[in-house]
Amino acid sequence: QVQLVESGGGLVQPGGSLRLSCAATRTFFSANAMGWYRQAPGEQRELVARDSRSSIINYADSVKGRFTISRDNAKNTMYLQMNSLKPEDTAVYYCNVVWGYRDYWGQGTQVTVSS
């Protein structure tokens, strides 16, 4: 059974940084796409960053220049480096990986940006 386990969320002041991690129990080499999404209270889940099999990376306009998605294939771990955090970045962040035609999701990790 494939599992995605996220970590790294927490409370940070505006302007601060966090790095989220997503460890998978399956190799990324066969993944069709992977990415990070977030969902704020009362809002729909939205794409934050996505890395496709063709290595095309897409970012939401709201995070461009501040967030960076990366991966370590040897560790089957994906990261989201978040810099210059704003209160509007507050949300539950989920990692997502597509193997074959199926989406797999992590359990989510809370990020709260507040002074």
Tab-separated table of C-alpha atoms in Angstrom:
chain	number	residue	atom	x	y	z
A	1	GLN	CA	0.000	0.000	0.000
A	2	VAL	CA	1.411	3.348	-1.054
A	3	GLN	CA	1.773	5.963	1.650
A	4	LEU	CA	2.776	9.607	1.551
A	5	VAL	CA	3.851	11.057	4.884
A	6	GLU	CA	4.207	14.807	5.236
A	7	SER	CA	6.124	16.759	7.828
A	8	GLY	CA	7.510	20.218	8.437
A	9	GLY	CA	4.417	22.305	9.006
A	10	GLY	CA	3.984	24.661	11.915
A	11	LEU	CA	3.549	28.229	13.058
A	12	VAL	CA	5.790	30.871	11.520
A	13	GLN	CA	5.832	34.661	11.524
A	14	PRO	CA	5.214	36.627	8.326
A	15	GLY	CA	8.387	36.785	6.283
A	16	GLY	CA	9.641	33.508	7.707
A	17	SER	CA	10.430	30.206	6.028
A	18	LEU	CA	9.403	26.576	6.313
A	19	ARG	CA	10.336	23.437	4.421
A	20	LEU	CA	7.731	20.745	3.980
A	21	SER	CA	8.715	17.143	3.293
A	22	CYS	CA	6.733	14.308	1.760
A	23	ALA	CA	8.191	10.812	2.100
A	24	ALA	CA	6.796	8.088	-0.151
A	25	THR	CA	6.792	4.313	0.225
A	26	ARG	CA	7.097	3.955	-3.554
A	27	THR	CA	9.816	5.131	-5.909
A	28	PHE	CA	9.364	8.451	-7.678
A	29	PHE	CA	11.055	7.139	-10.833
A	30	SER	CA	7.758	5.760	-12.116
A	31	ALA	CA	5.629	8.718	-11.070
A	32	ASN	CA	3.796	10.653	-13.787
A	33	ALA	CA	3.565	13.814	-11.716
A	34	MET	CA	3.967	15.085	-8.194
A	35	GLY	CA	3.121	18.260	-6.426
A	36	TRP	CA	1.829	20.227	-3.492
A	37	TYR	CA	-1.670	21.544	-2.932
A	38	ARG	CA	-3.197	23.551	-0.116
A	39	GLN	CA	-6.606	24.162	1.351
A	40	ALA	CA	-7.509	27.109	3.512
A	41	PRO	CA	-10.612	27.074	5.747
A	42	GLY	CA	-13.743	27.519	3.673
A	43	GLU	CA	-11.791	27.355	0.429
A	44	GLN	CA	-11.272	24.731	-2.251
A	45	ARG	CA	-8.035	22.818	-2.491
A	46	GLU	CA	-5.672	24.605	-4.884
A	47	LEU	CA	-2.472	23.774	-6.679
A	48	VAL	CA	0.690	25.253	-5.187
A	49	ALA	CA	3.421	23.598	-7.274
A	50	ARG	CA	3.560	20.657	-9.652
A	51	ASP	CA	6.428	18.735	-11.224
A	52	SER	CA	5.431	16.589	-14.204
A	53	ARG	CA	7.235	13.565	-15.650
A	54	SER	CA	8.595	15.835	-18.384
A	55	SER	CA	10.182	17.979	-15.636
A	56	ILE	CA	7.939	20.927	-16.377
A	57	ILE	CA	7.311	22.714	-13.107
A	58	ASN	CA	4.284	24.912	-12.558
A	59	TYR	CA	3.675	27.252	-9.663
A	60	ALA	CA	0.593	29.132	-8.575
A	61	ASP	CA	1.007	32.824	-9.359
A	62	SER	CA	0.619	33.629	-5.672
A	63	VAL	CA	3.761	31.664	-4.728
A	64	LYS	CA	6.056	32.266	-7.700
A	65	GLY	CA	9.458	33.464	-6.594
A	66	ARG	CA	8.807	32.443	-2.988
A	67	PHE	CA	8.196	28.672	-3.071
A	68	THR	CA	10.358	25.959	-4.619
A	69	ILE	CA	9.457	22.330	-5.222
A	70	SER	CA	12.207	19.751	-5.319
A	71	ARG	CA	12.783	16.043	-4.843
A	72	ASP	CA	15.388	13.552	-3.740
A	73	ASN	CA	14.757	10.417	-5.775
A	74	ALA	CA	17.205	8.362	-3.723
A	75	LYS	CA	15.128	9.067	-0.614
A	76	ASN	CA	11.735	8.999	-2.353
A	77	THR	CA	11.106	12.372	-0.735
A	78	MET	CA	9.642	15.548	-2.145
A	79	TYR	CA	10.086	19.010	-0.639
A	80	LEU	CA	8.429	22.399	-0.698
A	81	GLN	CA	10.677	25.230	0.392
A	82	MET	CA	8.538	28.194	1.386
A	83	ASN	CA	10.155	31.602	1.863
A	84	SER	CA	8.770	35.064	2.548
A	85	LEU	CA	5.632	33.521	3.978
A	86	LYS	CA	2.480	35.608	4.175
A	87	PRO	CA	-0.639	35.227	6.336
A	88	GLU	CA	-2.561	34.257	3.205
A	89	ASP	CA	-0.322	31.189	2.870
A	90	THR	CA	-2.030	29.757	5.948
A	91	ALA	CA	-3.598	26.425	4.980
A	92	VAL	CA	-3.320	22.671	5.230
A	93	TYR	CA	-0.726	21.551	2.712
A	94	TYR	CA	-1.020	18.201	0.944
A	95	CYS	CA	1.472	16.357	-1.203
A	96	ASN	CA	0.204	14.507	-4.243
A	97	VAL	CA	1.801	11.899	-6.490
A	98	VAL	CA	0.334	10.313	-9.609
A	99	TRP	CA	1.409	6.760	-10.353
A	100	GLY	CA	-0.282	5.365	-13.422
A	101	TYR	CA	-3.713	6.965	-13.513
A	102	ARG	CA	-4.206	7.128	-9.778
A	103	ASP	CA	-3.728	10.040	-7.411
A	104	TYR	CA	-2.189	9.481	-4.018
A	105	TRP	CA	-2.436	12.057	-1.214
A	106	GLY	CA	-0.675	12.690	2.022
A	107	GLN	CA	-2.557	13.310	5.241
A	108	GLY	CA	-1.853	17.034	5.191
A	109	THR	CA	0.260	19.297	7.358
A	110	GLN	CA	-0.894	22.604	8.843
A	111	VAL	CA	0.998	25.780	8.010
A	112	THR	CA	0.016	28.875	9.965
A	113	VAL	CA	1.573	32.257	9.208
A	114	SER	CA	0.830	34.722	11.953
A	115	SER	CA	2.506	37.254	14.188
